[in-house]
Short mmCIF file of C-alpha atoms in Angstrom, two decimals:
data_model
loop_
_atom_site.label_atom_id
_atom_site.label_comp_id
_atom_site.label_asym_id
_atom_site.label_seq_id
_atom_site.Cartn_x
_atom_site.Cartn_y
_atom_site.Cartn_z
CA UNK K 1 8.45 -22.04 -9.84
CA UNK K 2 6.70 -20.01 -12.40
CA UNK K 3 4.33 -18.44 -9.70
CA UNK K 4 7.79 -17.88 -7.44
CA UNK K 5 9.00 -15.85 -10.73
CA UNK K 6 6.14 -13.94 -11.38
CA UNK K 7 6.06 -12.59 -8.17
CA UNK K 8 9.69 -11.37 -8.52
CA UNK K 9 9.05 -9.84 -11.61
CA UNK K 10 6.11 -7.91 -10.09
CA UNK K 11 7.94 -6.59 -7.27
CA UNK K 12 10.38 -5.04 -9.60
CA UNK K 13 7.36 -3.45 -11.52
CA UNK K 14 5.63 -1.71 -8.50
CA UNK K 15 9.43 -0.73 -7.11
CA UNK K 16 10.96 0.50 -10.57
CA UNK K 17 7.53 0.81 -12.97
CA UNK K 18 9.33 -0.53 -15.38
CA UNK K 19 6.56 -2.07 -18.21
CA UNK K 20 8.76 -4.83 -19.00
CA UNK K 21 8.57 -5.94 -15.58
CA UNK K 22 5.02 -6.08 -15.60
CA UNK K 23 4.71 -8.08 -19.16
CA UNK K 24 6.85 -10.58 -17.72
CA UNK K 25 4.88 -10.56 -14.79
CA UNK K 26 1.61 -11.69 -16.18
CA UNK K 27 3.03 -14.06 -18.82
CA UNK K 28 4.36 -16.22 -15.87
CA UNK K 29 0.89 -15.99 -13.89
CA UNK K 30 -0.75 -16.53 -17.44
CA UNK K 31 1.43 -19.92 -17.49
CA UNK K 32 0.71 -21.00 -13.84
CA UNK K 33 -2.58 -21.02 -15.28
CA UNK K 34 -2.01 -22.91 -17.76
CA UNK K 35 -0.43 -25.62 -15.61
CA UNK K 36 -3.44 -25.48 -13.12
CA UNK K 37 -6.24 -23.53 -13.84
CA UNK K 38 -7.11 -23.89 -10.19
CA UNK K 39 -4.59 -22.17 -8.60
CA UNK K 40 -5.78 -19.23 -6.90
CA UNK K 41 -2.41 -17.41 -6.38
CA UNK K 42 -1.75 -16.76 -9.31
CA UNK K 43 -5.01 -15.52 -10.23
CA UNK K 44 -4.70 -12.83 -7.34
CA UNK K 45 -1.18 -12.49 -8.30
CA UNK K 46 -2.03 -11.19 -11.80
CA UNK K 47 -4.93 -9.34 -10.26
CA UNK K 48 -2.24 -6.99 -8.21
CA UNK K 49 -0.25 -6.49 -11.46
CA UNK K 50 -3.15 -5.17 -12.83
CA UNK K 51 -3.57 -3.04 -9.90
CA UNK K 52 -0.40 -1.71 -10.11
CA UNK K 53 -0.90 -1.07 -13.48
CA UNK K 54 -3.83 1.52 -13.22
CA UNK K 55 -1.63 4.08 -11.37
CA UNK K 56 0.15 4.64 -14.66
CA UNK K 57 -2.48 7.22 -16.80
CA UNK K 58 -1.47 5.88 -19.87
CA UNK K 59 -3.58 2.56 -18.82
CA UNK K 60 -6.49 4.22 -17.40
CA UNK K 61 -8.93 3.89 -20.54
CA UNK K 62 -8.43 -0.02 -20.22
CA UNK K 63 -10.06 -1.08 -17.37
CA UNK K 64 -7.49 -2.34 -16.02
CA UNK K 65 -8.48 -1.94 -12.26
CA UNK K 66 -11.86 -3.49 -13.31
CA UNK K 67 -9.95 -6.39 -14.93
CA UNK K 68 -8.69 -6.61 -11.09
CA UNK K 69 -11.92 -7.30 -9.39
CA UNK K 70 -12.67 -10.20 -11.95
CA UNK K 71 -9.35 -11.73 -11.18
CA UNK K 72 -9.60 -11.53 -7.20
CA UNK K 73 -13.01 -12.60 -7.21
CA UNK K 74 -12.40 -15.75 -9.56
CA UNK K 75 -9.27 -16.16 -6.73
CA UNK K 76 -12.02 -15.95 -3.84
CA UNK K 77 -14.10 -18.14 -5.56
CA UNK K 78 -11.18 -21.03 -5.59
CA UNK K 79 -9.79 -19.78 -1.95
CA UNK K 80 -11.94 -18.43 0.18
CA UNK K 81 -9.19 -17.67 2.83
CA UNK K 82 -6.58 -16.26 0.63
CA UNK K 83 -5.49 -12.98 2.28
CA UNK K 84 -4.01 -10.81 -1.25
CA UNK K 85 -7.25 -11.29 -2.88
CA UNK K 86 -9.40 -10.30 0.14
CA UNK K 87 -6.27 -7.63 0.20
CA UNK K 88 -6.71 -6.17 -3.90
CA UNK K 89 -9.95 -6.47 -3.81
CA UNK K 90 -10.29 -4.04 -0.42
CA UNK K 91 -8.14 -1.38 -3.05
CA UNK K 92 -10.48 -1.54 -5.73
CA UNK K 93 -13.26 -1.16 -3.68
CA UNK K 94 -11.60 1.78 -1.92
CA UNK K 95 -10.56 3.37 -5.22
CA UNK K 96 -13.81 3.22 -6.47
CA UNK K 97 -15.49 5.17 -3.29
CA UNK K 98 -17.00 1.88 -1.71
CA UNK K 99 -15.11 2.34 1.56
CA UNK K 100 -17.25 0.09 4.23
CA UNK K 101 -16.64 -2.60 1.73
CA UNK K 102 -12.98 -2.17 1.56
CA UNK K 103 -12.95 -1.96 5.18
CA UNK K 104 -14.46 -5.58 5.58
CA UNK K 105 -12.27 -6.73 2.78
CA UNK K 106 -9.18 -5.31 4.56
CA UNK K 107 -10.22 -7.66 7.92
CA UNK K 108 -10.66 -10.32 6.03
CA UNK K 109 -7.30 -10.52 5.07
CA UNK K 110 -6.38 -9.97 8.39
CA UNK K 111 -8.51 -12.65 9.47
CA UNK K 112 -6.91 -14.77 7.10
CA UNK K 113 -3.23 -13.56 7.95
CA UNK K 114 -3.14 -12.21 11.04
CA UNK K 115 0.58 -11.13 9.94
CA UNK K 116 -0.68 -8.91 6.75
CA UNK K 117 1.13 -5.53 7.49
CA UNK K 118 -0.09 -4.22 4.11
CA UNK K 119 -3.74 -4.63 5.26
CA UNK K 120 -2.99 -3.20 8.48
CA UNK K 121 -1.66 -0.19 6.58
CA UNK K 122 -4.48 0.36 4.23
CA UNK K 123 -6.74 0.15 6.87
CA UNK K 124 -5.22 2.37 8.56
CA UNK K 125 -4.91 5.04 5.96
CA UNK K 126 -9.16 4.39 5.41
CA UNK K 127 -9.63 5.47 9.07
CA UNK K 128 -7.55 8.62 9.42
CA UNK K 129 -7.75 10.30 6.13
CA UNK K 130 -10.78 9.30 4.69
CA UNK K 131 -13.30 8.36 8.72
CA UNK K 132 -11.32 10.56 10.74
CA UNK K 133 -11.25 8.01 12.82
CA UNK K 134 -7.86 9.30 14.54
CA UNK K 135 -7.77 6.72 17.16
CA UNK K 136 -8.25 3.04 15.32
CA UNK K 137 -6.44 4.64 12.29
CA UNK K 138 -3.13 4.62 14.45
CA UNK K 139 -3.77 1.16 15.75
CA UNK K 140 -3.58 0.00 12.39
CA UNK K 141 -0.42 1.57 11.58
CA UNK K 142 1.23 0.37 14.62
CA UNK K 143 0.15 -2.91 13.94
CA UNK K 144 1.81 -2.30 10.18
CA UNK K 145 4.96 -1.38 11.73
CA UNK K 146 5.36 -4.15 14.26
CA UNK K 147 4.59 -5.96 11.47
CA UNK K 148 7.00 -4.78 8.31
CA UNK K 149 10.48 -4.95 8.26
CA UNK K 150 12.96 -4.15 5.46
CA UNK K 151 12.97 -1.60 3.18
CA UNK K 152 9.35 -1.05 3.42
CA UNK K 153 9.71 -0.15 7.22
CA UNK K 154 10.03 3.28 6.37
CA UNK K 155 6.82 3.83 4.65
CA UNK K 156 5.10 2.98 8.03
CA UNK K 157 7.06 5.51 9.67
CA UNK K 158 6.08 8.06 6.91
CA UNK K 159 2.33 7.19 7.80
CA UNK K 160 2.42 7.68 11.47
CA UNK K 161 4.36 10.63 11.16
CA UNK K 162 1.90 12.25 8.36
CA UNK K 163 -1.33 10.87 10.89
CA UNK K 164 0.47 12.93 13.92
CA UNK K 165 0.89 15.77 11.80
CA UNK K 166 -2.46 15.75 10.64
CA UNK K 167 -3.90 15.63 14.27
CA UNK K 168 -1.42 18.47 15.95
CA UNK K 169 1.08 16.36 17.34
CA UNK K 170 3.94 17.86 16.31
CA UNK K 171 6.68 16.08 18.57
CA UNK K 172 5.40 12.72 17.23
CA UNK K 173 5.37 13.50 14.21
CA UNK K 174 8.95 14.89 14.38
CA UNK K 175 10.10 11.34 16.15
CA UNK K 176 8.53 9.28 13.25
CA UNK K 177 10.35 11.76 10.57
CA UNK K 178 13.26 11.26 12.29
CA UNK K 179 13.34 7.51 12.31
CA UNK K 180 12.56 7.66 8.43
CA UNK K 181 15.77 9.71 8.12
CA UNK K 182 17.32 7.06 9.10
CA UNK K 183 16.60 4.12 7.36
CA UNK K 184 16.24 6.45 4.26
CA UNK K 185 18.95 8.62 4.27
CA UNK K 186 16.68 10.87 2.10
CA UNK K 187 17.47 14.51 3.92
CA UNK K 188 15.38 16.09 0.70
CA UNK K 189 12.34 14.64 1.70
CA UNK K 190 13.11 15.12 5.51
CA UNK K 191 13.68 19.00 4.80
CA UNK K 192 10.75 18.93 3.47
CA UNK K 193 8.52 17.43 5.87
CA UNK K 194 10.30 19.78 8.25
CA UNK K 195 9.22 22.68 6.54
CA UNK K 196 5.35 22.59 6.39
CA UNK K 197 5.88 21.05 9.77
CA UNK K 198 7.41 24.51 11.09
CA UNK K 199 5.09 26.46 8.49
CA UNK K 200 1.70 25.10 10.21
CA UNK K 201 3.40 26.45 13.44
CA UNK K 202 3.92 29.51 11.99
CA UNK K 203 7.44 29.63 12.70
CA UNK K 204 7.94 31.06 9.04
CA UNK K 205 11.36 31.63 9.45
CA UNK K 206 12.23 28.24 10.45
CA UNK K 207 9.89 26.57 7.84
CA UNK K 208 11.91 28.92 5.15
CA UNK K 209 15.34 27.69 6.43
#
């Protein structure tokens, strides 16, 4: 029950980064803990609130994302299949420039949880922006969007249409845009992909309507 609430609490902390959120967050992993010691969950819970805590610059000087590693690891060390600790631990590795790492991190979650969209998506982003790798990127984000469902569906759209974009399919990219319209409703951001879309064309007059 307390690990059930934790995880609400931190999914209203990376949606809303509200602080409160995340306080609440890690006192309930912090008293799964103290219930069982052993249970790795929790320990890979916390270490994703602390992960979503380094994105905020205010939290930067306290090794926070380092505090992260510790707690997947210790995780790992309890469950060696558990998929959001192979999962956290791929993003530190990626954030800290050790990408092959994060790579075999990111299929071992997969391994573990064949259904693991976020995985999926990560790797995904890995291969396209960061190996170039144009063609296994995709596959990844397909496999993230026959995967996610929900409000988060449209984030997956937003990747395949940014990875089309990046490669010169326009069309495709368009499609995707579209179908994040949508579900989103957000016709700011749609302008705006629009735009550069129409501006890397060079149809300048289009990109400025």
């Amino acid at each position: 029950d307390l690990y059930l609430k934790a995880n609400e609490y931190l999914q209203l902390d990376i949606n809303k980064f509200d602080h409160e959120f995340y306080k609440k967050a890690i006192t309930l992993f912090s008293a799964c803990l103290q219930v069982d010691p052993a249970f790795a969950k929790a320990y890979s819970g916390m270490a994703m609130a602390y992960y979503n805590r380094y994105f905020y610059d205010s939290y930067f000087k306290e090794n926070y994302l380092d505090s992260c590693l510790i707690l997947a690891d210790r995780a790992l060390s309890i469950d060696s299949r558990l998929d959001e600790a192979y999962y956290v631990k791929g993003l530190y590795l990626s954030d800290n420039g050790r990408i092959e790492e994060a790579l075999t991190n990111f299929d071992l979650a997969i391994k573990a949880n064949p259904n693991y969209f976020q995985a999926y998506s990560s790797k995904g982003y890995i291969l396209i922006w960061i190996q170039h790798d144009y063609v296994k990127g995709l596959e990844n984000y397909y496999n993230a969007l026959n995967l996610v469902r929900g409000k988060i569906r449209p984030e997956s759209y937003d990747n395949l249409a940014r990875a089309f974009h990046e490669v010169g399919f326009f069309d495709k990219a368009r499609d995707y845009y579209q179908k994040e319209l949508d579900l989103t409703k957000n016709k700011i951001l749609y302008f705006n992909r629009m735009a550069c879309l129409e501006f890397i064309n060079e149809n300048f007059s289009d990109a400025h309507i």
